[in-house]
């Protein structure tokens, strides 16, 4: 992975923020295991595809949540410190990958 401008948030996540993201990811992990079982049980392809779509949506929502926090803290702080342009460019590069 590329080197980023910072290697940690400018403001650490609260325990509540961290737990919400972890809980979402654990639910997604359970959904993935569910799909594995569906494949092993020879479930109908359309049922599997619907579940894959649900996981993709859930991951995008986690990504949007992390992005929103990044904008409100890391990007905002960088702008205040005069490093806004580099931080915005960094975010835009990642968002291009995210939107593929």
Coordinates of N, CA and C in Angstrom, one line a residue:
X1 N 0.8 -1.2 0.0 CA 0.0 0.0 0.0 C 0.9 1.2 0.0
X2 N 0.4 2.3 -0.6 CA 1.1 3.6 -0.7 C 1.3 4.1 0.7
X3 N 2.3 5.0 0.8 CA 2.6 5.7 2.1 C 1.6 6.9 2.1
X4 N 1.0 7.1 3.3 CA 0.0 8.2 3.5 C 0.7 9.3 4.3
X5 N 0.1 10.4 4.2 CA 0.6 11.6 4.9 C 0.7 11.4 6.4
X6 N -0.3 10.7 7.0 CA -0.3 10.4 8.4 C -0.5 8.8 8.6
X7 N 0.0 8.3 9.7 CA -0.3 6.9 9.9 C -1.3 6.6 11.0
X8 N -1.9 7.7 11.5 CA -2.9 7.6 12.6 C -3.8 8.8 12.5
X9 N -5.1 8.6 13.0 CA -6.0 9.8 13.0 C -5.4 11.0 13.8
X10 N -5.8 12.2 13.3 CA -5.3 13.4 14.0 C -6.0 13.5 15.4
X11 N -7.2 12.9 15.5 CA -7.9 12.8 16.8 C -8.3 11.3 17.0
X12 N -7.8 10.6 18.0 CA -8.1 9.2 18.2 C -9.6 9.0 18.2
X13 N -10.0 7.9 17.7 CA -11.4 7.5 17.8 C -11.9 7.2 19.2
X14 N -13.1 7.6 19.5 CA -13.6 7.3 20.9 C -13.8 5.8 20.9
X15 N -13.9 5.3 22.1 CA -14.2 3.9 22.3 C -15.6 3.5 21.6
X16 N -16.6 4.4 21.7 CA -17.9 4.2 21.1 C -17.7 4.2 19.6
X17 N -17.0 5.1 19.0 CA -16.8 5.1 17.5 C -16.1 3.9 17.1
X18 N -15.1 3.5 17.8 CA -14.4 2.3 17.4 C -15.3 1.1 17.5
X19 N -16.0 1.0 18.6 CA -16.9 -0.2 18.8 C -18.0 -0.3 17.7
X20 N -18.5 0.8 17.3 CA -19.5 0.8 16.3 C -19.0 0.2 14.9
X21 N -17.8 0.7 14.6 CA -17.2 0.2 13.3 C -16.8 -1.3 13.5
X22 N -16.3 -1.7 14.6 CA -15.9 -3.1 14.8 C -17.2 -4.0 14.8
X23 N -18.2 -3.5 15.4 CA -19.5 -4.3 15.4 C -20.0 -4.5 14.0
X24 N -20.0 -3.4 13.2 CA -20.4 -3.5 11.8 C -19.6 -4.5 11.0
X25 N -18.3 -4.5 11.2 CA -17.4 -5.4 10.5 C -17.6 -6.8 10.9
X26 N -17.9 -7.0 12.2 CA -18.2 -8.4 12.7 C -19.5 -8.9 12.1
X27 N -20.5 -8.1 11.9 CA -21.7 -8.5 11.2 C -21.4 -8.9 9.8
X28 N -20.6 -8.1 9.1 CA -20.2 -8.4 7.7 C -19.5 -9.7 7.7
X29 N -18.6 -9.9 8.6 CA -17.8 -11.2 8.7 C -18.8 -12.3 8.8
X30 N -19.8 -12.2 9.6 CA -20.8 -13.2 9.8 C -21.6 -13.5 8.5
X31 N -21.9 -12.4 7.8 CA -22.6 -12.5 6.5 C -21.7 -13.3 5.5
X32 N -20.4 -13.0 5.5 CA -19.5 -13.7 4.5 C -19.5 -15.2 4.9
X33 N -19.4 -15.5 6.1 CA -19.5 -16.9 6.5 C -20.8 -17.6 6.1
X34 N -21.9 -16.8 6.2 CA -23.2 -17.3 5.8 C -23.2 -17.6 4.3
X35 N -22.5 -16.8 3.5 CA -22.5 -17.0 2.0 C -21.6 -18.3 1.8
X36 N -20.5 -18.4 2.5 CA -19.7 -19.6 2.3 C -20.6 -20.9 2.6
X37 N -21.4 -20.8 3.6 CA -22.3 -22.0 3.9 C -23.3 -22.2 2.8
X38 N -23.8 -21.1 2.3 CA -24.8 -21.2 1.2 C -24.2 -21.9 0.0
X39 N -22.9 -21.6 -0.3 CA -22.3 -22.2 -1.5 C -22.1 -23.7 -1.2
X40 N -21.6 -24.0 0.0 CA -21.4 -25.4 0.4 C -22.7 -26.2 0.4
X41 N -23.8 -25.5 0.7 CA -25.1 -26.2 0.7 C -25.8 -26.2 -0.6
X42 N -25.1 -25.7 -1.7 CA -25.6 -25.7 -3.0 C -26.9 -24.8 -3.1
X43 N -26.9 -23.7 -2.5 CA -28.1 -22.8 -2.5 C -28.2 -22.2 -3.9
X44 N -29.3 -21.7 -4.2 CA -29.7 -21.1 -5.5 C -28.8 -19.9 -5.7
X45 N -28.2 -19.7 -6.9 CA -27.3 -18.7 -7.2 C -27.9 -17.3 -6.9
X46 N -29.1 -17.1 -7.2 CA -29.7 -15.7 -7.0 C -29.7 -15.4 -5.5
X47 N -30.0 -16.4 -4.6 CA -29.9 -16.1 -3.2 C -28.5 -15.7 -2.8
X48 N -27.5 -16.3 -3.3 CA -26.2 -16.0 -3.0 C -25.8 -14.6 -3.5
X49 N -26.2 -14.3 -4.7 CA -26.0 -13.0 -5.3 C -26.6 -11.9 -4.5
X50 N -27.8 -12.1 -4.0 CA -28.5 -11.1 -3.1 C -27.7 -10.8 -1.9
X51 N -27.1 -11.9 -1.3 CA -26.3 -11.7 -0.1 C -25.0 -11.0 -0.4
X52 N -24.4 -11.3 -1.5 CA -23.2 -10.6 -1.9 C -23.5 -9.2 -2.0
X53 N -24.6 -8.8 -2.6 CA -25.0 -7.4 -2.8 C -25.1 -6.7 -1.4
X54 N -25.7 -7.4 -0.5 CA -25.9 -6.9 0.9 C -24.6 -6.6 1.5
X55 N -23.6 -7.5 1.3 CA -22.3 -7.3 1.9 C -21.6 -6.1 1.3
X56 N -21.7 -6.0 0.0 CA -21.1 -4.9 -0.7 C -21.6 -3.6 -0.2
X57 N -22.9 -3.5 0.0 CA -23.6 -2.3 0.5 C -23.1 -2.0 2.0
X58 N -23.1 -3.0 2.8 CA -22.6 -2.9 4.2 C -21.2 -2.4 4.2
X59 N -20.3 -2.9 3.4 CA -18.9 -2.4 3.4 C -18.8 -1.0 2.9
X60 N -19.6 -0.6 1.9 CA -19.6 0.8 1.4 C -20.1 1.7 2.6
X61 N -21.1 1.3 3.3 CA -21.5 2.1 4.4 C -20.5 2.3 5.5
X62 N -19.7 1.2 5.8 CA -18.6 1.4 6.7 C -17.6 2.3 6.2
X63 N -17.3 2.2 4.9 CA -16.4 3.1 4.3 C -16.8 4.6 4.3
X64 N -18.1 4.8 4.1 CA -18.6 6.2 4.2 C -18.5 6.7 5.6
X65 N -18.8 5.9 6.5 CA -18.7 6.3 7.9 C -17.2 6.7 8.3
X66 N -16.3 5.9 7.9 CA -14.9 6.2 8.1 C -14.4 7.4 7.4
X67 N -14.9 7.6 6.1 CA -14.6 8.8 5.3 C -15.2 10.0 6.0
X68 N -16.4 10.0 6.5 CA -17.0 11.1 7.1 C -16.2 11.5 8.3
X69 N -15.7 10.6 9.1 CA -14.9 10.9 10.3 C -13.6 11.5 9.8
X70 N -13.0 10.9 8.8 CA -11.7 11.4 8.3 C -11.9 12.9 7.8
X71 N -13.0 13.2 7.2 CA -13.2 14.6 6.7 C -13.4 15.5 7.9
X72 N -14.1 15.1 8.9 CA -14.4 16.0 10.0 C -13.2 16.2 11.0
X73 N -12.3 15.3 10.9 CA -11.2 15.4 11.9 C -9.8 15.6 11.1
X74 N -9.4 14.6 10.4 CA -8.1 14.6 9.8 C -8.0 15.7 8.7
X75 N -8.9 15.7 7.8 CA -8.9 16.7 6.7 C -9.1 18.1 7.3
X76 N -10.0 18.3 8.1 CA -10.3 19.6 8.8 C -9.1 20.1 9.5
X77 N -8.4 19.2 10.3 CA -7.2 19.6 11.0 C -6.1 20.0 10.0
X78 N -5.9 19.2 9.0 CA -4.9 19.5 8.0 C -5.1 20.8 7.3
X79 N -6.4 21.2 7.0 CA -6.7 22.5 6.4 C -6.3 23.6 7.4
X80 N -6.6 23.4 8.6 CA -6.3 24.4 9.6 C -4.8 24.6 9.8
X81 N -4.0 23.5 9.6 CA -2.6 23.6 9.7 C -1.9 23.9 8.4
X82 N -2.6 24.2 7.4 CA -2.0 24.6 6.1 C -1.6 23.4 5.2
X83 N -2.0 22.2 5.5 CA -1.7 21.0 4.7 C -2.9 20.5 4.0
X84 N -3.9 21.3 3.8 CA -5.2 20.8 3.2 C -5.1 20.3 1.9
X85 N -4.4 20.9 1.0 CA -4.3 20.5 -0.4 C -3.8 19.0 -0.5
X86 N -2.7 18.8 0.2 CA -2.1 17.4 0.1 C -3.1 16.4 0.7
X87 N -3.7 16.7 1.8 CA -4.6 15.8 2.4 C -5.9 15.5 1.5
X88 N -6.4 16.6 0.9 CA -7.5 16.4 0.0 C -7.1 15.5 -1.2
X89 N -5.9 15.8 -1.8 CA -5.5 14.9 -2.9 C -5.3 13.5 -2.5
X90 N -4.8 13.3 -1.3 CA -4.7 11.9 -0.7 C -6.1 11.2 -0.6
X91 N -7.0 12.0 -0.1 CA -8.4 11.4 0.1 C -9.0 11.1 -1.3
X92 N -8.8 12.0 -2.2 CA -9.4 11.8 -3.5 C -8.8 10.6 -4.2
X93 N -7.5 10.3 -4.1 CA -6.9 9.1 -4.6 C -7.5 7.9 -4.0
X94 N -7.8 7.9 -2.7 CA -8.4 6.7 -2.1 C -9.8 6.6 -2.5
X95 N -10.6 7.7 -2.6 CA -12.0 7.7 -3.0 C -12.1 7.1 -4.5
X96 N -11.1 7.4 -5.3 CA -11.2 6.8 -6.7 C -11.1 5.3 -6.6
X97 N -10.3 4.8 -5.7 CA -10.2 3.3 -5.5 C -11.5 2.8 -4.9
X98 N -12.0 3.5 -4.0 CA -13.2 3.1 -3.2 C -14.4 3.0 -4.2
X99 N -14.5 3.9 -5.2 CA -15.7 3.9 -6.1 C -15.6 2.9 -7.2
X100 N -14.6 2.2 -7.3 CA -14.4 1.2 -8.4 C -15.4 0.1 -8.2

